[in-house]
Short mmCIF file of C-alpha atoms in Angstrom, two decimals:
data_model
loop_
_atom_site.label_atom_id
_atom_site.label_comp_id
_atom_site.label_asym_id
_atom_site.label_seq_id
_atom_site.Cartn_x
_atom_site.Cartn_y
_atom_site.Cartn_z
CA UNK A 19 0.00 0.00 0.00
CA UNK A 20 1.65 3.50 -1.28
CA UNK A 21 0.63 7.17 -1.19
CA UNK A 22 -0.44 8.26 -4.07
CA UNK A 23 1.62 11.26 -5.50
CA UNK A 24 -1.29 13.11 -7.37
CA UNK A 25 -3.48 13.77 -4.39
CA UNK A 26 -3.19 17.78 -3.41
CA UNK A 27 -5.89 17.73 -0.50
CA UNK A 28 -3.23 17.03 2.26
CA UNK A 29 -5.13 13.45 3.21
CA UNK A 30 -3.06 10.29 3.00
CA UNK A 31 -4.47 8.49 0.36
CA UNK A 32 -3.54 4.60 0.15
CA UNK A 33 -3.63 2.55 -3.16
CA UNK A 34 -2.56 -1.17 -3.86
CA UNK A 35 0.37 -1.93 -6.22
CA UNK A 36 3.81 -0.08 -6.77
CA UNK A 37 4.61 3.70 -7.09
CA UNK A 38 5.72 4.75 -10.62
CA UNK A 39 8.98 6.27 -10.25
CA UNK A 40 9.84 9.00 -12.47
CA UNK A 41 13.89 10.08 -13.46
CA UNK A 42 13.22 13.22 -11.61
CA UNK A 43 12.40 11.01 -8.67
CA UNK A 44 15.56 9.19 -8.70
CA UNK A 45 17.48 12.16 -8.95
CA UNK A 46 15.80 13.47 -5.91
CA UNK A 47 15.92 10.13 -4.20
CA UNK A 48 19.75 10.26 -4.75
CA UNK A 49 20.93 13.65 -3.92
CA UNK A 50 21.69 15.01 -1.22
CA UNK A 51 17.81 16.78 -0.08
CA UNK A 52 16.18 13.47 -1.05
CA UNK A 53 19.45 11.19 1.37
CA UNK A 54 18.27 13.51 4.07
CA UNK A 55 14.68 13.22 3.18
CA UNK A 56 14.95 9.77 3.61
CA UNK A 57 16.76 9.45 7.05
CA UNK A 58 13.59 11.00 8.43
CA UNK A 59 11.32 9.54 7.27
CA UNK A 60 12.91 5.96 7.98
CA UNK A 61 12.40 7.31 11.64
CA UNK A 62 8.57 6.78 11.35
CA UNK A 63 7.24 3.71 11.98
CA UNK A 64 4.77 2.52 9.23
CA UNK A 65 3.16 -0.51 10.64
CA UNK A 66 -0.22 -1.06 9.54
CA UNK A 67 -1.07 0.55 12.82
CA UNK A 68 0.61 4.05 12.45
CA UNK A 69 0.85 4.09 8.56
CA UNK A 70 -1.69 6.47 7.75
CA UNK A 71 -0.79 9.31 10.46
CA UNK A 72 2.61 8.77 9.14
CA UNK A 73 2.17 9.36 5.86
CA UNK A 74 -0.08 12.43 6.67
CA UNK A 75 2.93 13.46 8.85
CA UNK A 76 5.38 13.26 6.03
CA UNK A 77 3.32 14.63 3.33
CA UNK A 78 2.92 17.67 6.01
CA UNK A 79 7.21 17.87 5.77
CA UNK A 80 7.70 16.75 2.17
CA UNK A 81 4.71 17.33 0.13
CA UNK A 82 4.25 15.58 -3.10
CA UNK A 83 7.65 14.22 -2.66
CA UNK A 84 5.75 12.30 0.47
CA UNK A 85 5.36 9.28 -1.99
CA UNK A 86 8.40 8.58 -3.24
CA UNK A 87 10.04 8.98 0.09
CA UNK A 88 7.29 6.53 2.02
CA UNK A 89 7.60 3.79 -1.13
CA UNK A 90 11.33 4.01 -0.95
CA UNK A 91 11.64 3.72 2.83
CA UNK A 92 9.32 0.54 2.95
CA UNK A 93 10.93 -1.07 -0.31
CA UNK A 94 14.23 -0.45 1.53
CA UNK A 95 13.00 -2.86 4.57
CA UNK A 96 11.42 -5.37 2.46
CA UNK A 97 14.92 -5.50 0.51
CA UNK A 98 16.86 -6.58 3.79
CA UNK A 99 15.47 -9.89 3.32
CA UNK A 100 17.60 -10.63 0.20
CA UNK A 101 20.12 -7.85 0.38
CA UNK A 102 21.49 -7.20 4.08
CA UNK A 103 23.51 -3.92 3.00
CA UNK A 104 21.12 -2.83 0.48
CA UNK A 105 19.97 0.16 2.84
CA UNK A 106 20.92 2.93 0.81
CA UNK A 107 19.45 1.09 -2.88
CA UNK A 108 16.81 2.36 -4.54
CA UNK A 109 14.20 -0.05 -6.31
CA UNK A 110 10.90 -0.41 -7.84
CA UNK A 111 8.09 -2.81 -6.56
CA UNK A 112 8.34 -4.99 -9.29
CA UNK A 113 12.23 -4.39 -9.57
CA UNK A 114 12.67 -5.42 -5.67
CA UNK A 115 10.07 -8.83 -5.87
CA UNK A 116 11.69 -10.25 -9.30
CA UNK A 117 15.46 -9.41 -7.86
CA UNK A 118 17.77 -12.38 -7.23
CA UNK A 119 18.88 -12.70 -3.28
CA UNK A 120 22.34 -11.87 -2.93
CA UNK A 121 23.96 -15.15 -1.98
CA UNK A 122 22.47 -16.35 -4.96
CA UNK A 123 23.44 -13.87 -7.20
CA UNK A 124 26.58 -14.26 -5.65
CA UNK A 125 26.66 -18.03 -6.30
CA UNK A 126 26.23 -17.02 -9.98
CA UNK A 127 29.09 -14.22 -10.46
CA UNK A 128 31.84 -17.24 -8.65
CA UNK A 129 30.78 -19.23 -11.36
CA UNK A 130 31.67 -16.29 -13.78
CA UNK A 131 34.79 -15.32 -12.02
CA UNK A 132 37.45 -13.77 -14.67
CA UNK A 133 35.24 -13.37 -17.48
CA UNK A 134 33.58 -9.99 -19.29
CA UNK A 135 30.03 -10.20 -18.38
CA UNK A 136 26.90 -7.70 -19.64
CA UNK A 137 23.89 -8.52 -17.48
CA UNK A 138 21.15 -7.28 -20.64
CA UNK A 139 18.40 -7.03 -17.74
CA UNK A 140 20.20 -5.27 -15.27
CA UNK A 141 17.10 -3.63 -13.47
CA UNK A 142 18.27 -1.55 -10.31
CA UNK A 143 21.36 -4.14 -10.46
CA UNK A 144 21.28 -6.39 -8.10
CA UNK A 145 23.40 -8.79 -10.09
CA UNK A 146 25.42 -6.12 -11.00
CA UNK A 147 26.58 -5.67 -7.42
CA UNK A 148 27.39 -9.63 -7.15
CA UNK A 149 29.42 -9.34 -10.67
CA UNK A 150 31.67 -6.36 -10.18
CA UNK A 151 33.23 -8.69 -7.40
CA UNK A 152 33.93 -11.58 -9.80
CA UNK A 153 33.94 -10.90 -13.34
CA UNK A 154 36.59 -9.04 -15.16
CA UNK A 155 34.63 -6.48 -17.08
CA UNK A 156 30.74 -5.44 -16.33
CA UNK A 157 27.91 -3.93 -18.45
CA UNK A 158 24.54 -3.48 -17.41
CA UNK A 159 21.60 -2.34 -19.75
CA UNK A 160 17.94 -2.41 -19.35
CA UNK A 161 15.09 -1.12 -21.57
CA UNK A 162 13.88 0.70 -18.51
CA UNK A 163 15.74 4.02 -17.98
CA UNK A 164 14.55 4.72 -14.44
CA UNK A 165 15.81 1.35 -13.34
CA UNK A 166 19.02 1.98 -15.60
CA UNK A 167 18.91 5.56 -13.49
CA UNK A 168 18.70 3.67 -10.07
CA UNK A 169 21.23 0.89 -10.86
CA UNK A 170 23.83 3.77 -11.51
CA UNK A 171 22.91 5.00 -8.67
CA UNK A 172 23.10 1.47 -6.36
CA UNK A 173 26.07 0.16 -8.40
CA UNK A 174 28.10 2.95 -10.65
CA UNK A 175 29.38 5.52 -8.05
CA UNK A 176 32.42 5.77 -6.13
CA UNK A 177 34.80 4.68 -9.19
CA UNK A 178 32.58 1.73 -9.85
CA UNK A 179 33.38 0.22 -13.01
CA UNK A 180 30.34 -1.10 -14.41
CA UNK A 181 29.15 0.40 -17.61
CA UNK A 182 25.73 1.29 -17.81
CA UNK A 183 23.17 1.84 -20.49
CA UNK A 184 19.76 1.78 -22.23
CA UNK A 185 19.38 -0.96 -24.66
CA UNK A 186 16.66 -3.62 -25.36
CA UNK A 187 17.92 -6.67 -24.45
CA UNK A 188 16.84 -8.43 -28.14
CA UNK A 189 19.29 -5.28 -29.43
CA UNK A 190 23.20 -6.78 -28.83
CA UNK A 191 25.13 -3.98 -27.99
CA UNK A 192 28.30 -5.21 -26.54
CA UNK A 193 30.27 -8.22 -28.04
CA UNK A 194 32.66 -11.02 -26.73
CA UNK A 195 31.01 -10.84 -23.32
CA UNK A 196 29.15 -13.59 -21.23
CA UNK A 197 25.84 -12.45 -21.46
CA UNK A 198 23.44 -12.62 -18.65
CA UNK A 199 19.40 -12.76 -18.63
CA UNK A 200 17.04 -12.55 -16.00
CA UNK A 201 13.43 -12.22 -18.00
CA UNK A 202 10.40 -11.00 -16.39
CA UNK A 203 8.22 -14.03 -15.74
CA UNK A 204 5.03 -11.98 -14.66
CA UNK A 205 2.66 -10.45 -17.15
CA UNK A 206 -0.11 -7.65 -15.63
CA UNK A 207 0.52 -9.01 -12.35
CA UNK A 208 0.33 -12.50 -13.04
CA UNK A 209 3.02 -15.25 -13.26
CA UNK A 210 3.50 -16.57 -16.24
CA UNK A 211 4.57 -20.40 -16.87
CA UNK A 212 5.60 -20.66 -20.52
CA UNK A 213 8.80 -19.09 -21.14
CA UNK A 214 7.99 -17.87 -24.50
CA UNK A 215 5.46 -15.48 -22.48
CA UNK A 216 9.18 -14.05 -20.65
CA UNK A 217 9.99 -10.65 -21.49
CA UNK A 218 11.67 -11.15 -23.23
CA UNK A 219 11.08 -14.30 -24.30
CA UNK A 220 12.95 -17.00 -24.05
CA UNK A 221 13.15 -18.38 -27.55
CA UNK A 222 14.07 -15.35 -28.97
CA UNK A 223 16.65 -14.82 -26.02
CA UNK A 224 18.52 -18.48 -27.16
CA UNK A 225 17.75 -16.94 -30.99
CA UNK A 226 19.70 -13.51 -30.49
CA UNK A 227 22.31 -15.28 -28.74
CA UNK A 228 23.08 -18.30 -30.55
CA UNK A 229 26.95 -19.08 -30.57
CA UNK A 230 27.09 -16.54 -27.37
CA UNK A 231 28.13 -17.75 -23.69
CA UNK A 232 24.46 -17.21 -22.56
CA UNK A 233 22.98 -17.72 -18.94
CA UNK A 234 19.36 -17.10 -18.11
CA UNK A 235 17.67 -16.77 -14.71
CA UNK A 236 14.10 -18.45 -15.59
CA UNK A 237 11.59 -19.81 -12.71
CA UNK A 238 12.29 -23.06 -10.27
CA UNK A 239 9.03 -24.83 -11.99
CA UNK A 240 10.05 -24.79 -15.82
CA UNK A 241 9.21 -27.68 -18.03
CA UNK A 242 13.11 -28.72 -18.92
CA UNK A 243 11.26 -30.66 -22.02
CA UNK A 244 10.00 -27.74 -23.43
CA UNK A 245 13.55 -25.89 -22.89
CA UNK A 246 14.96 -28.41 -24.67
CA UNK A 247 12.31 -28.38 -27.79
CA UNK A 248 13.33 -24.26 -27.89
CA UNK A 249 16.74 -25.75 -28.52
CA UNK A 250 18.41 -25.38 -25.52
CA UNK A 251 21.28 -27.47 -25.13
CA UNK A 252 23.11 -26.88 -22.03
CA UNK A 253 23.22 -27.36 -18.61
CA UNK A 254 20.12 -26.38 -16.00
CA UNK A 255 21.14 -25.74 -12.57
CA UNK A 256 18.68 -25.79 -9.84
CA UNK A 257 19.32 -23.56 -6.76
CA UNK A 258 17.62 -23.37 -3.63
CA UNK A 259 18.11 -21.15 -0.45
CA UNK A 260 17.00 -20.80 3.22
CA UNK A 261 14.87 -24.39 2.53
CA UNK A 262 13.07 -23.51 -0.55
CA UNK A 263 14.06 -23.72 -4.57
CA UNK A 264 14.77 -20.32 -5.75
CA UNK A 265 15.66 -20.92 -9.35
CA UNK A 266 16.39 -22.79 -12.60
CA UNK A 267 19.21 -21.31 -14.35
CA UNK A 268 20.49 -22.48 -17.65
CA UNK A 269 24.01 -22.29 -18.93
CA UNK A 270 25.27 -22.74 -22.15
CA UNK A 271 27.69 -25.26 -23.37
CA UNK A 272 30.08 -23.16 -23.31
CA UNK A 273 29.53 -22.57 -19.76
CA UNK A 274 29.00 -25.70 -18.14
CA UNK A 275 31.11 -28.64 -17.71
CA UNK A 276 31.33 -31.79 -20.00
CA UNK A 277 28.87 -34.38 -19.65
CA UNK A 278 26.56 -32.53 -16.95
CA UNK A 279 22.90 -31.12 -18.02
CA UNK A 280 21.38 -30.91 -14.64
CA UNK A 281 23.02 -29.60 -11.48
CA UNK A 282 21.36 -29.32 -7.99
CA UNK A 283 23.17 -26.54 -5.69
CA UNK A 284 22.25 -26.31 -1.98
CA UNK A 285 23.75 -22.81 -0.91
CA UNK A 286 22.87 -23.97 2.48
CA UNK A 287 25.17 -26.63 2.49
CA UNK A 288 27.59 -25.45 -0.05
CA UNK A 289 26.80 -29.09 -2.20
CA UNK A 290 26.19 -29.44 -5.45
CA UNK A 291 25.41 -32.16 -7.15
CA UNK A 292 25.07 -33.44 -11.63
CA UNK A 293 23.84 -36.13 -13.58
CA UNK A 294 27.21 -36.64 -14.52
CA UNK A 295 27.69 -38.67 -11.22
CA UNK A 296 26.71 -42.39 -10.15
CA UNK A 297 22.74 -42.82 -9.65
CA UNK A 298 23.58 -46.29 -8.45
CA UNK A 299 20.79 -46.23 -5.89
CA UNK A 300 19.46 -49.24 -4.90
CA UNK A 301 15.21 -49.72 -3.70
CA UNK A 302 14.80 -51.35 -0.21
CA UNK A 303 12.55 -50.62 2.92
CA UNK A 304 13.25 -47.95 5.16
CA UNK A 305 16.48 -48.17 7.35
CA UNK A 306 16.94 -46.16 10.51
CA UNK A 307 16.29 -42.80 8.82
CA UNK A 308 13.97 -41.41 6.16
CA UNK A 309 15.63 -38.32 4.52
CA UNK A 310 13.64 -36.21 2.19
CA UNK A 311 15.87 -34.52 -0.52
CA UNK A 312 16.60 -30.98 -0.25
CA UNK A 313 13.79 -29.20 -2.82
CA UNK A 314 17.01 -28.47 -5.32
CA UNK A 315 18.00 -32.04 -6.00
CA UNK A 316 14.32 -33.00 -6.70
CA UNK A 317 13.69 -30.84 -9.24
CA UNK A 318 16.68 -31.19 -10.92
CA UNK A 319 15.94 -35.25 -11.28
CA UNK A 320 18.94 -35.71 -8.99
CA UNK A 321 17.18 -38.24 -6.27
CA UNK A 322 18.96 -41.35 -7.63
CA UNK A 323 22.44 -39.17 -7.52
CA UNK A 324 21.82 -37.91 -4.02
CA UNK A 325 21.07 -41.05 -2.67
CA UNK A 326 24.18 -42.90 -4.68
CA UNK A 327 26.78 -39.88 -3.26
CA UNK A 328 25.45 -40.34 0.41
CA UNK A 329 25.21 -43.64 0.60
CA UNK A 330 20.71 -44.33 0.77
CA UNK A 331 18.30 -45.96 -1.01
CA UNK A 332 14.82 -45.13 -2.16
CA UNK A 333 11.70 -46.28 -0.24
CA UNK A 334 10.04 -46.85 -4.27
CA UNK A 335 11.92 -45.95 -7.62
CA UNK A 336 9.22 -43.26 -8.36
CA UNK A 337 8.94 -41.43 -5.07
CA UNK A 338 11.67 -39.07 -3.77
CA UNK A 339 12.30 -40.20 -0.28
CA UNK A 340 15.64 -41.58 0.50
CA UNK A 341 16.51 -43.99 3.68
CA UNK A 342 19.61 -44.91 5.30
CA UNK A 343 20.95 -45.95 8.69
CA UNK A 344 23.63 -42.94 9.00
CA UNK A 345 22.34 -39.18 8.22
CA UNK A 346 24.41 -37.00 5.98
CA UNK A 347 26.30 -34.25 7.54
CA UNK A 348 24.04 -30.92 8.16
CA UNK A 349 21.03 -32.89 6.55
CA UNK A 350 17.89 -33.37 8.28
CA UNK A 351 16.06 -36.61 8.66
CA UNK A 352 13.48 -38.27 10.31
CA UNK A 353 14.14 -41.68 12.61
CA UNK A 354 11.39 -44.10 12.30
CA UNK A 355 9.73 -45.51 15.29
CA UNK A 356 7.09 -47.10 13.46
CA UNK A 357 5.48 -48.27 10.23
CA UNK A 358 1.35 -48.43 9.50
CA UNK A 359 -1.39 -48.36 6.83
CA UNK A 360 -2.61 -45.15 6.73
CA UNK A 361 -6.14 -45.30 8.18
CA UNK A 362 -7.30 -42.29 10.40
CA UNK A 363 -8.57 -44.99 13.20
CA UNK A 364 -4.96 -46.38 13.06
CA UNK A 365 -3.37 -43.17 13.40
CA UNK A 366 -5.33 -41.57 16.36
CA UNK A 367 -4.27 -45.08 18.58
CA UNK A 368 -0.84 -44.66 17.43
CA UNK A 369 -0.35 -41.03 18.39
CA UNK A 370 -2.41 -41.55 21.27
CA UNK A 371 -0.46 -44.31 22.78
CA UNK A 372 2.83 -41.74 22.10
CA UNK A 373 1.07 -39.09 23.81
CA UNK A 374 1.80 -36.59 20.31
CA UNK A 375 -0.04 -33.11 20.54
CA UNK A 376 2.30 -31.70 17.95
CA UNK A 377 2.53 -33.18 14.00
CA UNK A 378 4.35 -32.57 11.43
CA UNK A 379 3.09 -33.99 8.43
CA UNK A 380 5.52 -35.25 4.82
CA UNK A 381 3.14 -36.37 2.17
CA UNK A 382 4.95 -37.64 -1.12
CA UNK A 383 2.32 -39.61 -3.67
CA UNK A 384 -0.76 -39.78 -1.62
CA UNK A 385 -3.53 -37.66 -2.07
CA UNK A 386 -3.56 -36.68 1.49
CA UNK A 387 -3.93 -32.76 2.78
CA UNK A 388 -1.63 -32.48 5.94
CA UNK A 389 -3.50 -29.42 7.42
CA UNK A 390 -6.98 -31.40 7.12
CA UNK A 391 -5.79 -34.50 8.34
CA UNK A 392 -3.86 -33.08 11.72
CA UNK A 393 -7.34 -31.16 12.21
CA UNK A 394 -9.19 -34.40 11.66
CA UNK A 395 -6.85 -36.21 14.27
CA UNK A 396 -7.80 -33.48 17.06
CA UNK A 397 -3.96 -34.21 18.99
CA UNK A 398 -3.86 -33.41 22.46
CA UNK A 399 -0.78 -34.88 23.53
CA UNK A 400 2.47 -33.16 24.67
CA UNK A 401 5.11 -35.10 22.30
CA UNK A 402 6.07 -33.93 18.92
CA UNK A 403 6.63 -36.40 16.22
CA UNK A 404 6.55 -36.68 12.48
CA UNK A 405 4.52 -38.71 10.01
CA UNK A 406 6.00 -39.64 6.52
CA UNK A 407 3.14 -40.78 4.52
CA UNK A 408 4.55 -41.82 0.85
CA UNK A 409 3.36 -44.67 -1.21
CA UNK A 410 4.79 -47.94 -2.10
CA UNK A 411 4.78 -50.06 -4.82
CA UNK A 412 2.87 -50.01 -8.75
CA UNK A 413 -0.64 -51.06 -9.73
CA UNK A 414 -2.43 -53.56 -8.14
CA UNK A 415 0.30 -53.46 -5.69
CA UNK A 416 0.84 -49.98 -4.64
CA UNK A 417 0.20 -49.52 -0.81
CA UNK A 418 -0.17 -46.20 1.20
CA UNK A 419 2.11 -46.78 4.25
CA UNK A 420 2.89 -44.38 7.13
CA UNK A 421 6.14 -44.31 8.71
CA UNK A 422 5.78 -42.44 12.34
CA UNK A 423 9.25 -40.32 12.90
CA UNK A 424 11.47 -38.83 15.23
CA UNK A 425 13.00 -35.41 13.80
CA UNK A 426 16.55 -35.14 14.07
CA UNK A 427 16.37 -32.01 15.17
#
């Protein structure tokens, strides 16, 4: 919720979406008035409690510059989430929620290390700030010039040496430079699942840049088939963060190493894992532990891989749980105490004889809702177990089996 700029009765006015930022704006925003503009008004509050008599008090200081300074200040504490000394960026709404978090962005630029990079969809430049570390040379452009305006300002002061410009990204403006793509994958406020719907799109990305080192940021959930039928040919590395997938990247050949077309890295752990290595992973029942894969290796296909590295085996060859009788180090897992048929009558005996009032729930190929079904089993124990409900076996002889757990930790 923002104030809107063209209201001249002195009320705060609230409206859903982003603030348009103007140049004018960012040159305000980045001077000197608009630095001190912005310490004060980073002294008000602006919960949802105190947000309208604090925008009324700063449109009383600032005036129609109220807005900018009030969107800025909030964007600024939203950004700390992914960039921890982003405090004096500017962004946009929609600049700020499609950014890359920094350790993943700086994941990306190690991998670049050395090279002449030109990031064609720079926005305020948050991968800009991860490259200028790394690569050897750095151009940002982006068809926007008030984020163009506001990455010079986050990234190209102080003797920076990132060169910045307009330029459509579909326009090649540099040459003999790694070229790096992060597409807009949301379309009037909505995401968008087929990459040809990127902006730009992602056909005509791998078109422009045929024969280029090319790497595009595109969403964790893209069909790899249908990459590959746009005539993609190189390697897609998964990346996840914090316990959740934030990305599918693709590299070109040129880019990627020999023999590997799907790579799993857990920043977490600092692990990554290809296709390239052993998916010798036998199928057996469940040893001490049940691990479930970190969200990165599943997507990637990488299951089979995992387990091989580690040392597990799968519960069933088409479900992603792994089991072993030693954990991996840093890697969460669950000890089973007990295996069932999953019934609800069987259930409420089992975690009644435990005494369980708390429940986490795993569900991996069973149609089962884990909210409904804790609500349904009405715990009012003091223990806290887990429940890995999965299925087991094909056809006629598939089974739903419950395996009651003891979190590592």
């Amino acid at each position: 919720m923002v104030l809107q700029r063209h209201d001249h009765r002195g009320q705060a006015v609230l409206k859903g979406g982003g603030l348009g930022f103007t140049l004018d704006d960012v040159a305000y925003l980045g001077g000197d008035e608009g630095g001190a503009a912005l310490a004060e008004v980073d002294a008000l509050a602006l919960t949802d409690a105190s947000r309208i008599s604090d925008i009324a008090s700063a449109r009383a200081r600032f005036g129609d510059r109220a807005a900018v300074l009030v969107e800025t200040t909030l964007l600024r504490r939203k950004a700390k989430v992914k960039f921890p000394h982003a405090g004096q960026w500017l962004f946009t709404g929609e600049a700020l929620e499609q950014s890359t978090a920094a350790a993943v962005a700086a994941h990306r630029a190690e991998r670049l290390t050395g090279r002449a990079v030109h990031d064609v969809t720079c926005s305020v430049g948050t991968e800009l700030a991860a490259l200028r570390d790394r690569a050897d040379r750095v151009v940002g452009s982006d068809l926007d010039e008030v984020r163009v305006a506001m990455a010079r300002h986050n990234v190209g002061r102080d003797g920076s040496t990132v060169l910045l410009c307009r330029a459509d990204a579909l326009a090649p403006v540099t040459r003999d430079t790694t070229v790096v793509a992060d597409p807009a994958r949301r379309s009037g406020g909505r995401r968008t699942f087929d990459p040809r719907d990127y902006t730009p799109a992602l056909d005509e990305l791998l078109e422009v840049y045929a024969g280029r080192d090319l790497v595009v940021k595109c969403a964790p959930g893209i069909d790899f088939d249908q990459v590959r039928r746009l005539g993609f040919d190189g390697e897609i590395e998964v990346t996840s963060l914090g316990g959740g997938v934030r990305e599918a990247c693709l590299w070109s050949q040129g880019l990627g190493r020999p023999g590997v077309t799907r790579r799993a890295t857990i920043l977490d752990r600092a692990e990554e894992i290809t296709d390239a290595e052993s998916d010798d992973c036998p199928v057996a029942a469940p040893g001490r532990w049940i691990v479930d894969p970190d969200g990165a290796v599943v997507r990637a296909g990488l299951v089979r891989h995992y387990g091989a590295r580690h040392g597990l085996w799968q519960l069933d060859p088409a479900i992603a749980y792994l089991s072993g009788d030693e954990l991996p180090t840093g890697v969460r897992g669950f000890e089973v105490i007990a295996e069932f048929g999953l019934t609800e009558r069987t259930l409420r005996q089992e975690l009644s004889a435990r005494d369980v009032g708390a429940l986490e729930i795993l569900v991996r190929g069973v149609s089962v809702d884990p909210d409904e079904l804790r609500t349904r089993l009405r715990l009012r124990g003091s223990q806290r177990l887990s429940l890995v409900i999965t299925r087991i076996g094909a056809g006629s002889a598939s089974r739903s089996v419950v395996y009651l757990c003891r979190p590592s930790r």
